[in-house]
Coordinates of C-alpha atoms and ligand atoms in Angstrom, one line a residue:
X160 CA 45.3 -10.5 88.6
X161 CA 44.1 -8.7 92.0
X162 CA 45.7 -9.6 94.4
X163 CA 46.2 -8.9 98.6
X164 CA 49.7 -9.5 100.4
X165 CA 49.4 -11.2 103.8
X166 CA 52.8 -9.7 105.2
X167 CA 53.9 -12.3 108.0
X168 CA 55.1 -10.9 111.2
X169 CA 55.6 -14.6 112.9
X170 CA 51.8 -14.8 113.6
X171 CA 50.2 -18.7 113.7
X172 CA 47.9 -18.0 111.6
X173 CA 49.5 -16.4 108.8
X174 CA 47.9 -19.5 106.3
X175 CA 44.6 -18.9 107.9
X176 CA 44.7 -15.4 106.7
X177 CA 45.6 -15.8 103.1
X178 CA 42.7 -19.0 102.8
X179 CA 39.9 -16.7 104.4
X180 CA 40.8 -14.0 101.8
X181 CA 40.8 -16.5 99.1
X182 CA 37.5 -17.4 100.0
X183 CA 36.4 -14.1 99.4
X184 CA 37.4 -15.0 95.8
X185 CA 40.7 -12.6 96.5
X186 CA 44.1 -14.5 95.4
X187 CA 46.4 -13.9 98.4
X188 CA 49.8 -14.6 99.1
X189 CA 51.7 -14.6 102.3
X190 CA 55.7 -13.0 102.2
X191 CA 57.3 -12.8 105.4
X192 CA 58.3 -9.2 106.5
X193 CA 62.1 -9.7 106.1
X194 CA 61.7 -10.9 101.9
X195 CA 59.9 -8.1 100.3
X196 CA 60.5 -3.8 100.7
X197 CA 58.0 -1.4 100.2
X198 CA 59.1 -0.5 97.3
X199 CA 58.7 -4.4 96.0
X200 CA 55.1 -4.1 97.4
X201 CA 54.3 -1.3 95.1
X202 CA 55.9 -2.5 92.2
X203 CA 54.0 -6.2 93.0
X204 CA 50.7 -4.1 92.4
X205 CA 48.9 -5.2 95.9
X206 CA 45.2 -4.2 96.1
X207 CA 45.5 -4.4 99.9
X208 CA 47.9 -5.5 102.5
X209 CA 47.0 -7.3 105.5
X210 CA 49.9 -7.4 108.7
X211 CA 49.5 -10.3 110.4
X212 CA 49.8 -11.1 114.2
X213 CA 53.3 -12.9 115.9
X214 CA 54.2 -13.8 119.2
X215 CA 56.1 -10.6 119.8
X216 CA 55.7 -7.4 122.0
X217 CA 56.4 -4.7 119.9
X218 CA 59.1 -2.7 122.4
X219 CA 61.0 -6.2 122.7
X220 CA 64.0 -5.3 120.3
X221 CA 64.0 -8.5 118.5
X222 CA 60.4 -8.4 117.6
X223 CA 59.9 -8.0 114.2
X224 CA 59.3 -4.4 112.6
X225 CA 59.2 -3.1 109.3
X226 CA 59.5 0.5 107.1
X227 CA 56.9 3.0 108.1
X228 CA 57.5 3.8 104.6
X229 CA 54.3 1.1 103.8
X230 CA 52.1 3.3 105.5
X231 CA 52.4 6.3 102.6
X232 CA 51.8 3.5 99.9
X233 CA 48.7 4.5 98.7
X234 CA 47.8 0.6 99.8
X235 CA 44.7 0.1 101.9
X236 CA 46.4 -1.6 105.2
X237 CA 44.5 -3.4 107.9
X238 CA 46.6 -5.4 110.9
X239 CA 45.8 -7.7 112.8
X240 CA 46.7 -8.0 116.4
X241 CA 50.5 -7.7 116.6
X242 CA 50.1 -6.0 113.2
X243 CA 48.0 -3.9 114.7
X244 CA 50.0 -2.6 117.5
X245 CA 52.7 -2.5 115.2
X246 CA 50.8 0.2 113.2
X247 CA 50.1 2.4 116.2
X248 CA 54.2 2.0 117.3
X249 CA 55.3 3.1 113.1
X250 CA 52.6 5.9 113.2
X251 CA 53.5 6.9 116.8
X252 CA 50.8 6.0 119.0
X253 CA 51.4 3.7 122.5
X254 CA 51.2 0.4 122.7
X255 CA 51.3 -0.4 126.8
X256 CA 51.2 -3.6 128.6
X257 CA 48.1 -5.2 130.1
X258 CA 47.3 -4.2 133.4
X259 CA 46.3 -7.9 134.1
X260 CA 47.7 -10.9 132.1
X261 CA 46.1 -9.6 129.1
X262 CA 42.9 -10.7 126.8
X263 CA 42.3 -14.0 125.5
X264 CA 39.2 -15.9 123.9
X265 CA 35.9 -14.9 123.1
X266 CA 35.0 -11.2 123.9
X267 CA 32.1 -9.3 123.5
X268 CA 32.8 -6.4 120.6
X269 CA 31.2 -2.5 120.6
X270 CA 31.8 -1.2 116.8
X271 CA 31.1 2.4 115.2
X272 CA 29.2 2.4 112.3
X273 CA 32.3 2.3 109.7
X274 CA 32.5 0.8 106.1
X275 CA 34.9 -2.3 108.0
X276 CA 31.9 -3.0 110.1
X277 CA 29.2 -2.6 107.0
X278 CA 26.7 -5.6 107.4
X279 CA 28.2 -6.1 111.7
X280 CA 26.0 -5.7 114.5
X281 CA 26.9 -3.0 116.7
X282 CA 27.7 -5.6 119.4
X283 CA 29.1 -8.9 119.1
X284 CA 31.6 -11.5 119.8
X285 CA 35.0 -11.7 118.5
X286 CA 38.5 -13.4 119.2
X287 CA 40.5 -12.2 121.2
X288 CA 44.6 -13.1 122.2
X289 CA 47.1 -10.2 123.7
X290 CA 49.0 -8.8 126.3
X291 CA 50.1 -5.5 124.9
X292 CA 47.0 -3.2 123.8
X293 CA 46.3 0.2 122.1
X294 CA 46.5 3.1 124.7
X295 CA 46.7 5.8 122.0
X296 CA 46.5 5.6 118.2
X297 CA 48.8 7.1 115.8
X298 CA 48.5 10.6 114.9
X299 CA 45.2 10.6 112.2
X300 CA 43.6 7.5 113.5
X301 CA 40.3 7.0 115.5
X302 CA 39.3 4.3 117.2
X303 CA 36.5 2.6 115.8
X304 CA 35.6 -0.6 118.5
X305 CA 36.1 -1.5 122.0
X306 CA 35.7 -4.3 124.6
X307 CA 35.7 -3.9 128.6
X308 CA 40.0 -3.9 128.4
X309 CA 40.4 -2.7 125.5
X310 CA 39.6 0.9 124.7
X311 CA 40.9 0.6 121.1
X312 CA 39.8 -3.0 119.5
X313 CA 39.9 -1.4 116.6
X314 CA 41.3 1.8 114.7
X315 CA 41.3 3.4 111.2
X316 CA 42.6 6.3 109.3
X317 CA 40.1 6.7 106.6
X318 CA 42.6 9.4 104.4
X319 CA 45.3 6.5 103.9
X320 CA 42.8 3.5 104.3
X321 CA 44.7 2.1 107.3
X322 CA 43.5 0.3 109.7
X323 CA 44.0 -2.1 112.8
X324 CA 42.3 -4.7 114.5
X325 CA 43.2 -6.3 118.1
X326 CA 41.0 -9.1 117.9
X327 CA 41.1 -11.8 115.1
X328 CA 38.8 -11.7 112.4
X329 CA 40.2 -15.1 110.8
X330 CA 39.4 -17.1 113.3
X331 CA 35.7 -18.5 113.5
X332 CA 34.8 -17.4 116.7
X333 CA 35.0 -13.9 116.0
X334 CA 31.4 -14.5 114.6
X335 CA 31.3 -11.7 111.9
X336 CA 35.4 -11.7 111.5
X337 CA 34.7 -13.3 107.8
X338 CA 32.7 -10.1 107.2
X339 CA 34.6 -7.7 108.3
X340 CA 38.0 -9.1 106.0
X341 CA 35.0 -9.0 103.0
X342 CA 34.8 -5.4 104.2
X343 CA 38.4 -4.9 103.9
X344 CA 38.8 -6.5 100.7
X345 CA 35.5 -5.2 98.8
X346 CA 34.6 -2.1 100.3
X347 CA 38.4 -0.6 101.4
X348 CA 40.6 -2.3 98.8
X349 CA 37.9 -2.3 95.7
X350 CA 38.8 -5.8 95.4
X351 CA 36.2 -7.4 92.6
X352 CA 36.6 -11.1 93.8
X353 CA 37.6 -12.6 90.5
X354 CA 40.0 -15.3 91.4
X355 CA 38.1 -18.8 90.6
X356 CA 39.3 -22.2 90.0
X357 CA 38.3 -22.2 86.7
X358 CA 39.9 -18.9 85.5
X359 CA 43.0 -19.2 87.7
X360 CA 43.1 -23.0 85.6
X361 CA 43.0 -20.9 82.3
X362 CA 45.7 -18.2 83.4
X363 CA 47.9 -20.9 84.9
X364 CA 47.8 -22.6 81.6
X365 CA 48.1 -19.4 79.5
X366 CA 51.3 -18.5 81.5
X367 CA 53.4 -22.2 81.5
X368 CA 52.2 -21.6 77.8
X369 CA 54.4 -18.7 77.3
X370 CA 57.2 -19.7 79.8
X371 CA 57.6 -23.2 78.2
X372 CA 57.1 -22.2 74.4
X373 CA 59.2 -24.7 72.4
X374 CA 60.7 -26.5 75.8
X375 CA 60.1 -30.3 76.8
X376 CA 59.5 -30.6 80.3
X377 CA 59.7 -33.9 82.2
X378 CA 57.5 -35.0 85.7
X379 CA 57.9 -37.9 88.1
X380 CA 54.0 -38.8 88.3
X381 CA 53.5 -40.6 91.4
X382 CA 49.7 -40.5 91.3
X383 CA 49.3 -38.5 94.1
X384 CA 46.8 -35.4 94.2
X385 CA 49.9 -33.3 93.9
X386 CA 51.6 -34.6 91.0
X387 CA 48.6 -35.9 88.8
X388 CA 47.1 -31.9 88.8
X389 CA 50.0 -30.9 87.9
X390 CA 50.4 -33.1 84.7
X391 CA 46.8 -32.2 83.4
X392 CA 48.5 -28.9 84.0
X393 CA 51.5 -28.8 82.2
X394 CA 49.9 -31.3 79.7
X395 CA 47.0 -28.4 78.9
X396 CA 50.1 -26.4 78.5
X397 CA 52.9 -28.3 76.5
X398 CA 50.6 -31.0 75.1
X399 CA 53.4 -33.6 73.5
X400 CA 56.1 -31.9 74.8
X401 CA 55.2 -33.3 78.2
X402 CA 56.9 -36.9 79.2
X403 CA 55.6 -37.9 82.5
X404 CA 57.6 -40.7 84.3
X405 CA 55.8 -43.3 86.6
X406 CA 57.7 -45.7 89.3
X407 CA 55.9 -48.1 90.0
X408 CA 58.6 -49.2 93.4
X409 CA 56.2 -52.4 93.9
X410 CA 55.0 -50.5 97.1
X411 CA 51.4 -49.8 96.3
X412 CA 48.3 -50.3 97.1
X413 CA 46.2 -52.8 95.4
X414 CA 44.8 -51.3 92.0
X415 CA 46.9 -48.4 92.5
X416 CA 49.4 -48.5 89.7
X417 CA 47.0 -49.6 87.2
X418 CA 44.4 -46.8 88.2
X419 CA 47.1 -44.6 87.5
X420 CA 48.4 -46.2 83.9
X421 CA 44.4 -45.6 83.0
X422 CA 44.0 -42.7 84.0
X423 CA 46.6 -41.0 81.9
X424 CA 47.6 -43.9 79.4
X425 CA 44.9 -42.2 77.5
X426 CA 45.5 -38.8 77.7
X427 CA 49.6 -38.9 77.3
X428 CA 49.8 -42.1 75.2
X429 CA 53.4 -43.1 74.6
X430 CA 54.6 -39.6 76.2
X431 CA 53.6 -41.8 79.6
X432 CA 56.5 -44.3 80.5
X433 CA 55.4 -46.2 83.3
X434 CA 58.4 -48.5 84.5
X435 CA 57.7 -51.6 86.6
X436 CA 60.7 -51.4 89.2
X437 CA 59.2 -53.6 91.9
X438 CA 62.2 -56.4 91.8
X439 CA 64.9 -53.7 91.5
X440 CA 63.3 -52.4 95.2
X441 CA 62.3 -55.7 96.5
X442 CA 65.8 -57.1 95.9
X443 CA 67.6 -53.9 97.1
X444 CA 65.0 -53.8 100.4
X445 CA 65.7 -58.0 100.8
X446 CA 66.4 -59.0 104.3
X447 CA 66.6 -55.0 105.7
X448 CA 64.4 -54.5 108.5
X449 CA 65.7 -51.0 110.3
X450 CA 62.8 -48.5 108.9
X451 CA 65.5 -45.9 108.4
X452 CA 67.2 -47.9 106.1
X453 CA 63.9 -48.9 104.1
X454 CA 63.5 -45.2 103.8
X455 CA 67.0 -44.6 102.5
X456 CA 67.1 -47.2 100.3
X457 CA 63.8 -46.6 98.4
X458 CA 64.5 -42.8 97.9
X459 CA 68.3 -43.4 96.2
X460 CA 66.6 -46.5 94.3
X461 CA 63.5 -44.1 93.3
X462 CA 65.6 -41.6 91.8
X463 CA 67.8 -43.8 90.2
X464 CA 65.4 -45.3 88.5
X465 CA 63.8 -42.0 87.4
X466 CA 67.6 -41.0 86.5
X467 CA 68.0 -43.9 83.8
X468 CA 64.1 -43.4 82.3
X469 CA 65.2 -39.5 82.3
X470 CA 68.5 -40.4 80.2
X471 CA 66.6 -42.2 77.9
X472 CA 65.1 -38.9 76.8
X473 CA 68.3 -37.2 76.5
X474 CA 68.4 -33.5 77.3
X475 CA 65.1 -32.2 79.2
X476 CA 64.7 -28.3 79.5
X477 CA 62.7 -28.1 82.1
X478 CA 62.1 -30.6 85.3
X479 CA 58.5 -30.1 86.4
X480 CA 57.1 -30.5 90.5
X481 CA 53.8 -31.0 92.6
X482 CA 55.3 -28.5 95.0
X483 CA 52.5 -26.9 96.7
X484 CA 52.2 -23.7 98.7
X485 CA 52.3 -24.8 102.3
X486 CA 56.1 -26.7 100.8
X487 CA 56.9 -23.2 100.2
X488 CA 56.1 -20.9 102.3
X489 CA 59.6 -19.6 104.2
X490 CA 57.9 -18.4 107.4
X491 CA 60.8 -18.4 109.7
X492 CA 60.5 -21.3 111.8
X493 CA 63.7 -23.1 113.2
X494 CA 65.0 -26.4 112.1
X495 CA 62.8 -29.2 113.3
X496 CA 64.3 -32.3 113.8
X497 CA 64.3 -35.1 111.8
X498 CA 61.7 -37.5 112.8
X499 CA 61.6 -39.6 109.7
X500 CA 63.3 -38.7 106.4
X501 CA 60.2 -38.4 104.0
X502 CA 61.0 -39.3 100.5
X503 CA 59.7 -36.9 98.0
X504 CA 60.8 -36.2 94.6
X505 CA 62.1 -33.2 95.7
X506 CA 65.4 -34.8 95.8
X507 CA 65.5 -35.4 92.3
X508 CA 66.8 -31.4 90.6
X509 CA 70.7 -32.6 91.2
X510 CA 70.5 -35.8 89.4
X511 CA 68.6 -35.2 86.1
X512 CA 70.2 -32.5 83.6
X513 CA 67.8 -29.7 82.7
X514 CA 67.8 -26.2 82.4
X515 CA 64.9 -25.1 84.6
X516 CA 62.1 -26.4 87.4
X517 CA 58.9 -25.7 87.1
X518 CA 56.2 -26.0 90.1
X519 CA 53.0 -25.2 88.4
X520 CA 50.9 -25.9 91.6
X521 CA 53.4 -23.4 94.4
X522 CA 51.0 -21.0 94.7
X523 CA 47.7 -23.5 95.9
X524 CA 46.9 -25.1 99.1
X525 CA 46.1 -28.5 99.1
X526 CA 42.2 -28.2 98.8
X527 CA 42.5 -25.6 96.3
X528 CA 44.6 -28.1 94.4
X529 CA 41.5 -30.7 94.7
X530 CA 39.6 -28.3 93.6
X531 CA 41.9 -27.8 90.5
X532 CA 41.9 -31.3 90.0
X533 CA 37.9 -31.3 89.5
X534 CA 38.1 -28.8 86.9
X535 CA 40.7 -30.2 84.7
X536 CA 38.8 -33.1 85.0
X537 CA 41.1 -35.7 86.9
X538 CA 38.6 -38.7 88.6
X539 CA 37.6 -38.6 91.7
X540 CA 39.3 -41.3 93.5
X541 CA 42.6 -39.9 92.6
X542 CA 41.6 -35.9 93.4
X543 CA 40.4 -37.5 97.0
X544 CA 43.2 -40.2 97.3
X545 CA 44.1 -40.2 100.8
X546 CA 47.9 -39.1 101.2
X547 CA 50.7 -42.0 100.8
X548 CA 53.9 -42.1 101.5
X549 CA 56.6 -42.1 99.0
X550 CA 58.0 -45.2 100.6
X551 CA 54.7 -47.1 100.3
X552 CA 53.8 -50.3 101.8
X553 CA 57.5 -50.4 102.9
X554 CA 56.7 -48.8 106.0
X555 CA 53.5 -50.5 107.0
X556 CA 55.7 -53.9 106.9
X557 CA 57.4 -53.9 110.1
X558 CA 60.8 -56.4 109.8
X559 CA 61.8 -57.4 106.3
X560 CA 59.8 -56.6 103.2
X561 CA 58.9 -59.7 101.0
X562 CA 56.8 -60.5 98.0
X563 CA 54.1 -62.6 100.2
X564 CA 53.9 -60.3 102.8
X565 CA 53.5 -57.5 100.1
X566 CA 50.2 -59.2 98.6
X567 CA 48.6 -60.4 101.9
X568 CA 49.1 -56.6 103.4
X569 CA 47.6 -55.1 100.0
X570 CA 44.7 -57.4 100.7
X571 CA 44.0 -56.5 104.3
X572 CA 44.2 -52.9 103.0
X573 CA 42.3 -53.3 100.6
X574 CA 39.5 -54.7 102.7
X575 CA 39.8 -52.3 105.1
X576 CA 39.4 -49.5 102.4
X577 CA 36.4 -51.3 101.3
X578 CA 34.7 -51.6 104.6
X579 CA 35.1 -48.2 105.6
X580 CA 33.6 -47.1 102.0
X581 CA 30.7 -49.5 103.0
X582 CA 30.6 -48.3 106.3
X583 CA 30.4 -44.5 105.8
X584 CA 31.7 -43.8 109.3
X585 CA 30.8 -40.3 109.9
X586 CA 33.3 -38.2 111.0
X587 CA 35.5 -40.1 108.0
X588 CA 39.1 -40.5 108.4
X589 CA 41.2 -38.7 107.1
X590 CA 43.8 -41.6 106.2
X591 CA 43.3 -45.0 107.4
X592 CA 45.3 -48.1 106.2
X593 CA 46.4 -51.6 107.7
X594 CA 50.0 -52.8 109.1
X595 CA 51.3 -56.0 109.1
X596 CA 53.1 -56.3 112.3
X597 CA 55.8 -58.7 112.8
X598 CA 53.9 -60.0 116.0
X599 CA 52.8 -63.7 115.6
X600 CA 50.1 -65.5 117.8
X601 CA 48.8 -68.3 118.6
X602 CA 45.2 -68.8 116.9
X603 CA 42.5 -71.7 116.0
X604 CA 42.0 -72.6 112.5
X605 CA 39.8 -75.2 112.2
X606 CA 40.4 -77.5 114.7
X607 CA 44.3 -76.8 115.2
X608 CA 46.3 -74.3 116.1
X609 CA 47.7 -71.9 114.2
X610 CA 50.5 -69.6 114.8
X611 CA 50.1 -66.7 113.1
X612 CA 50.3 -62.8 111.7
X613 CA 48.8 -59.7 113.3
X614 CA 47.1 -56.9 111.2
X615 CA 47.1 -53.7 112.6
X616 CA 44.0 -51.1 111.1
X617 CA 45.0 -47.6 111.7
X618 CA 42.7 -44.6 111.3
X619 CA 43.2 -40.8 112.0
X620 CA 41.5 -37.8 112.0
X621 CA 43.5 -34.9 111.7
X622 CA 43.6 -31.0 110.0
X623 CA 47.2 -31.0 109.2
X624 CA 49.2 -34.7 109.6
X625 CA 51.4 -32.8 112.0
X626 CA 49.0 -34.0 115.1
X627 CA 46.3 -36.5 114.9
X628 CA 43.8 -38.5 116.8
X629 CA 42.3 -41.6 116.3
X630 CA 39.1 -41.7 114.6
X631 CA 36.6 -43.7 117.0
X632 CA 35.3 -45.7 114.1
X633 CA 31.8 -47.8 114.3
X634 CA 32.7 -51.2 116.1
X635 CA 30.8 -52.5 113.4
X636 CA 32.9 -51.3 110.6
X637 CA 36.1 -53.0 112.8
X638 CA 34.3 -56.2 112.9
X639 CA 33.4 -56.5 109.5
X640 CA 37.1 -55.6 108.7
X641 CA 38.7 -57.9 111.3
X642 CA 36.6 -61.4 110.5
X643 CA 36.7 -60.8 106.7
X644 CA 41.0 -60.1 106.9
X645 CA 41.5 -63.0 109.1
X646 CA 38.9 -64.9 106.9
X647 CA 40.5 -64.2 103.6
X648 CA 44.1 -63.2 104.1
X649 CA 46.2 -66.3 104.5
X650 CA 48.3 -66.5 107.8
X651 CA 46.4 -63.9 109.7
X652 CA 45.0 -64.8 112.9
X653 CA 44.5 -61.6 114.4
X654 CA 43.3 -57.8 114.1
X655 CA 44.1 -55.3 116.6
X656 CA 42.9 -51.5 116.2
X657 CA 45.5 -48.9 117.0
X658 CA 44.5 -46.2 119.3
X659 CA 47.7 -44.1 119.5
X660 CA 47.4 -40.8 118.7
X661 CA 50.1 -38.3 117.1
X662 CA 52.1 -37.8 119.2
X663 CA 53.3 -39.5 120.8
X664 CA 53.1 -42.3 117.7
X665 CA 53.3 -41.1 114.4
X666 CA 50.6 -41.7 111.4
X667 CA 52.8 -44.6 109.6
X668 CA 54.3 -47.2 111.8
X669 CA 57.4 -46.7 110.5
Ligands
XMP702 P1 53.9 -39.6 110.1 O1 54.1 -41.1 110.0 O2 55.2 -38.8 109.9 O3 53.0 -39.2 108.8 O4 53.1 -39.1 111.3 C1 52.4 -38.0 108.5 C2 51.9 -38.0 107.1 O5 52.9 -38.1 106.2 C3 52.8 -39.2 105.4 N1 54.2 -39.7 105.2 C4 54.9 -39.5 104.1 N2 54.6 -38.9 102.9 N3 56.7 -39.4 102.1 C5 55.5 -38.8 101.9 O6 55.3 -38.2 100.9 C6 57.1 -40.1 103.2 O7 58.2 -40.6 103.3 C7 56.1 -40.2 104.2 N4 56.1 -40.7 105.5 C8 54.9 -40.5 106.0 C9 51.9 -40.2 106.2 O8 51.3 -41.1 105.3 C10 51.0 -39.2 106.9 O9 50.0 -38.8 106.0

C-alpha cells in the first residue's frame, strides 16, 4: 500500500497533516522522530516523507533533530515550518532569527512557477507562524516563494525531490495549502491516491485473515462506534471464531442495550453473550456517592464481569480492541494529570489469558472509523452514536445511584434526545444528554406544593472533547424539553440548561 510518513518533530498539527494527506486518498502515518531511523524509513517503503513543524528553534540544543542521512534517501521530502528550517540547518544553509517578533497569520505568498505550485496562483494567501526564517538555503536548493519577511517561504532541490515550506499548507487559511500537499503527493512523490474506505475494509480484512488463521479471538462490545466497527471487522475476518462479550452495567441509555443485542444478535448468533449485570453494579454502586469512587467501582466490576464470561470460554488466543489512532499516537507530550479516571476496556489485557491483542481499527481516526462503519454496513444510529462514557449514567446521577433514579433520568434523556432530533438545531451538538442533580425545589403540582428533582440538559459543541462550548440551542427546543420532562418524568419540578463551558467544567458532571 502507498504510503507517506508524517515524521513528528513536536509540531501541533502533526494529526492535521496525516488527515489532509489522507484526504488526498494517500494513507499516512505519523512516527515521531525519536522511533524510526533512516534506515527503518527505507525499509518501510515511504512514497514521500513529510517533516512536520514544533515549537523549537533549531540552534536551541534540545530541539529536536534528526540524521541528515534522510536527505540521500531517494524519498521525496517536503517540511514544513520547523521542518523546514530544519532541512536548511542538515543541508547547511542559515536559519537566523527574526529581526522583529517574527511572522504569524495570514500572509500574502509570491510563488515561482514549480511543479509544488502546479494549479497556485502566482500570488496568494497562506499561513504563516515563526520566529526563525530562511536566510540562506542549503547547498543545491533555490528558493521558490517569498513574502515581505521572508525571502525564502519556500525552497526546493529538484535532483533529490526535497523541499521546504515556511508557511503551513495544512491549515485552511493558507487558501491553496491543500493543493500544494496534492502537489507534493501526486506530482513529486507519484503517489496514485488509492487508499479508500472500501479497499482499505478489504485489505484490513484480508490481513487479520492471515494473522488470525485458526485463532479464536474474544472482544468486549460496548456498542460504541469504536468497538462495534471493529467486530464487523474481525467477524468479516474470523467469522465463528469471533465471541464478542457485551455488559450491559445497567448504566445505559434507554433502548441502548437492546439496539445493541439487535444489531448483532443476528449477525453473531450464539457467538454474542450479552450478560445482564445491572444488579451486580447497582448493588456494588448502593449508597456511594463520591464520583471517584462510582468510577472505580464500575471499571473493577466491568472487567470482572468480562473476566468470568471470558473463563467460560476457556483459553482465548487472541484479545481484540477498538483502539483507535489518536489512542496511539506516542507524540511526546508529558504526563497530564488525572482529571477523571476514564474507564475503558483498555484495562482488561492483565486479567483475561490470551496469547495476543489485536487492535484492528489503530491505524483510523475516528471519522475514518464512521466511515468504515458505513461500509461494512453497521446502522446508522450506532456509526453516529454520540460518545458515552464507560461509566454510563453513573456519572450523570449526582449522589447515590438507584434504580428509580436510573429510569426517571433515562426518560429525561430520552426526551431530550428526541427533542433535539425534532428540533434539528443547526449547528447540532456534538453530545448532549440530561443530569439528574441532587438539588430539590420547591414546585406547584396541581394545586400543592411539591418538593422536587432538578434536571440538568447539557449540550456541547466541540472538535476534540478536550475543550468545549456550549451549543446555544433554539429556546424553543429547551422548552419543549423542559415542560414535556417535568410533565412526564415523575418527581421533576425543574429544568435548568447548563451553560459552562470546558473548562473550566468538564462535559459529564461527574
Ligand atoms: P469530560 O467529562 O472529561 O468528558 O469533559 C470528555 C468526553 O469523554 C467522555 N467521557 C468518558 N468516556 N470513559 C469514556 O469512554 C469515561 O470514563 C468517560 N468519562 C467521560 C465524555 O462523555 C465526553 O465525551
Amino acid at each position: 500500500m502507498e504510503k507517506i510518513l508524517v515524521l513528528d518533530f513536536g509540531g501541533q498539527y502533526n494529526q492535521l497533516i496525516a488527515r489532509r494527506v489522507r484526504d488526498q486518498r494517500v494513507y499516512a502515518e505519523i512516527k515521531p522522530c525519536w522511533k524510526i531511523s533512516p534506515e527503518e524509513i527505507r525499509a518501510a517503503g515511504y512514497k514521500g516523507i513529510i517533516f512536520t513543524g514544533g515549537p523549537n528553534s533549531v540552534y536551541d540544543p534540545a530541539s529536536p533533530h534528526y540524521d541528515p542521512a534522510v536527505m540521500e534517501l531517494g524519498i521525496p521530502i517536503l517540511g514544513i515550518c520547523y521542518g523546514d528550517q530544519l532541512l536548511t540547518w542538515m543541508g547547511g544553509g542559515e536559519v537566523s532569527p527574526a529581526a522583529q517578533a517574527g511572522e504569524y497569520g495570514k500572509t500574502e505568498l509570491t510563488v515561482e512557477d514549480h511543479p509544488l505550485f502546479k494549479g497556485v496562483p502566482r500570488t496568494s494567501v497562506c499561513w504563516m507562524s515563526h520566529r526563525d526564517y530562511i536566510s540562506k538555503p542549503p547547498v543545491g536548493f533555490r528558493t521558490l516563494a517569498a513574502t515581505a519577511h521572508c525571502p525564502c517561504a519556500a525552497m526546493g532541490d529538484d535532483s533529490r525531490k526535497l523541499y521546504g515550506v515556511q508557511f503551513h499548507p495544512e491549515v485552511t487559511h493558507s487558501e491553496y495549502g491543500s493543493a500544494m500537499l496534492h502537489n507534493f503527493l501526486f506530482e513529486i512523490c507519484g503517489c496514485s491516491g488509492e487508499w479508500s474506505m472500501e479497499n482499505y475494509a478489504e485489505r484490513a480484512v484480508e490481513a487479520l485473515r492471515e494473522k488470525l488463521a485458526g485463532k479464536t479471538v474474544l472482544l468486549a462490545l460496548s456498542g460504541g462506534v469504536d468497538s462495534s466497527v471493529a467486530a464487523l471487522l474481525l467477524h468479516r475476518a474470523v467469522g465463528e471464531r469471533l465471541t464478542c462479550v457485551f455488559v450491559d452495567h445497567g448504566l445505559l441509555r434507554k433502548g441502548e442495550a437492546k439496539l445493541v443485542e439487535d444489531t448483532f444478535h443476528p449477525l453473531f448468533g450464539d457467538k454474542l453473550i450479552c450478560v445482564d449485570a445491572s444488579e451486580r453494579f447497582l448493588s456494588a454502586l448502593a449508597g456511594v456517592t463520591e464520583p471517584e469512587r462510582k468510577r472505580k467501582i464500575i471499571g473493577e466490576a466491568f472487567i470482572r464481569v468480562f473476566e468470568a464470561e471470558a473463563k467460560k470460554l476457556g483459553h482465548v488466543n487472541a484479545l481484540a480492541q477498538g483502539t483507535i489512532y489518536p489512542d496511539v499516537i506516542e507524540s511526546g507530550k508529558g504526563d497530564s494529570a488525572v482529571i477523571k479516571s476514564h474507564h475503558n476496556v483498555g484495562g482488561l489485557p492483565d486479567v483475561i489469558d490470551f496469547d495476543e491483542l489485536v487492535e484492528p481499527l489503530r491505524e483510523l481516526f475516528k471519522d475514518e472509523v464512521r466511515r468504515l462503519g458505513e461500509t461494512l454496513g453497521l446502522p446508522h444510529e450506532l456509526v453516529w452514536r454520540q460518545p458515552f462514557p464507560g461509566p454510563g449514567l453513573a456519572v450523570r446521577i449526582l449522589g447515590e445511584i438507584t434504580a428509580d433514579k436510573l429510569s426517571r433520568l433515562r426518560e429525561a434523556d430520552a426526551i431530550f434526545r428526541e427533542e433535539i432530533a425534532a428540533g434539528h438545531p443547526n449547528p447540532m451538538p456534538d453530545q448532549y444528554f440530561a443530569v439528574l442533580t441532587d438539588a430539590r425545589s420547591v414546585g406547584v403540582i396541581g394545586d400543592g406544593r411539591a418538593y422536587g428533582d432538578t434536571v440538568a440538559l447539557r449540550a456541547v459543541s466541540t472538535d476534540d472533547f478536550m475543550t468545549a462550548a456550549w451549543t446555544r440551542l433554539p429556546y424553543e427546543v429547551l422548552e419543549r424539553a423542559s415542560s414535556r420532562i417535568t410533565n412526564e418524568v415523575p418527581g421533576v419540578t425543574r429544568v435548568v440548561y447548563d451553560i459552562s463551558s470546558k473548562p473550566p467544567a468538564t462535559v459529564e458532571w461527574e
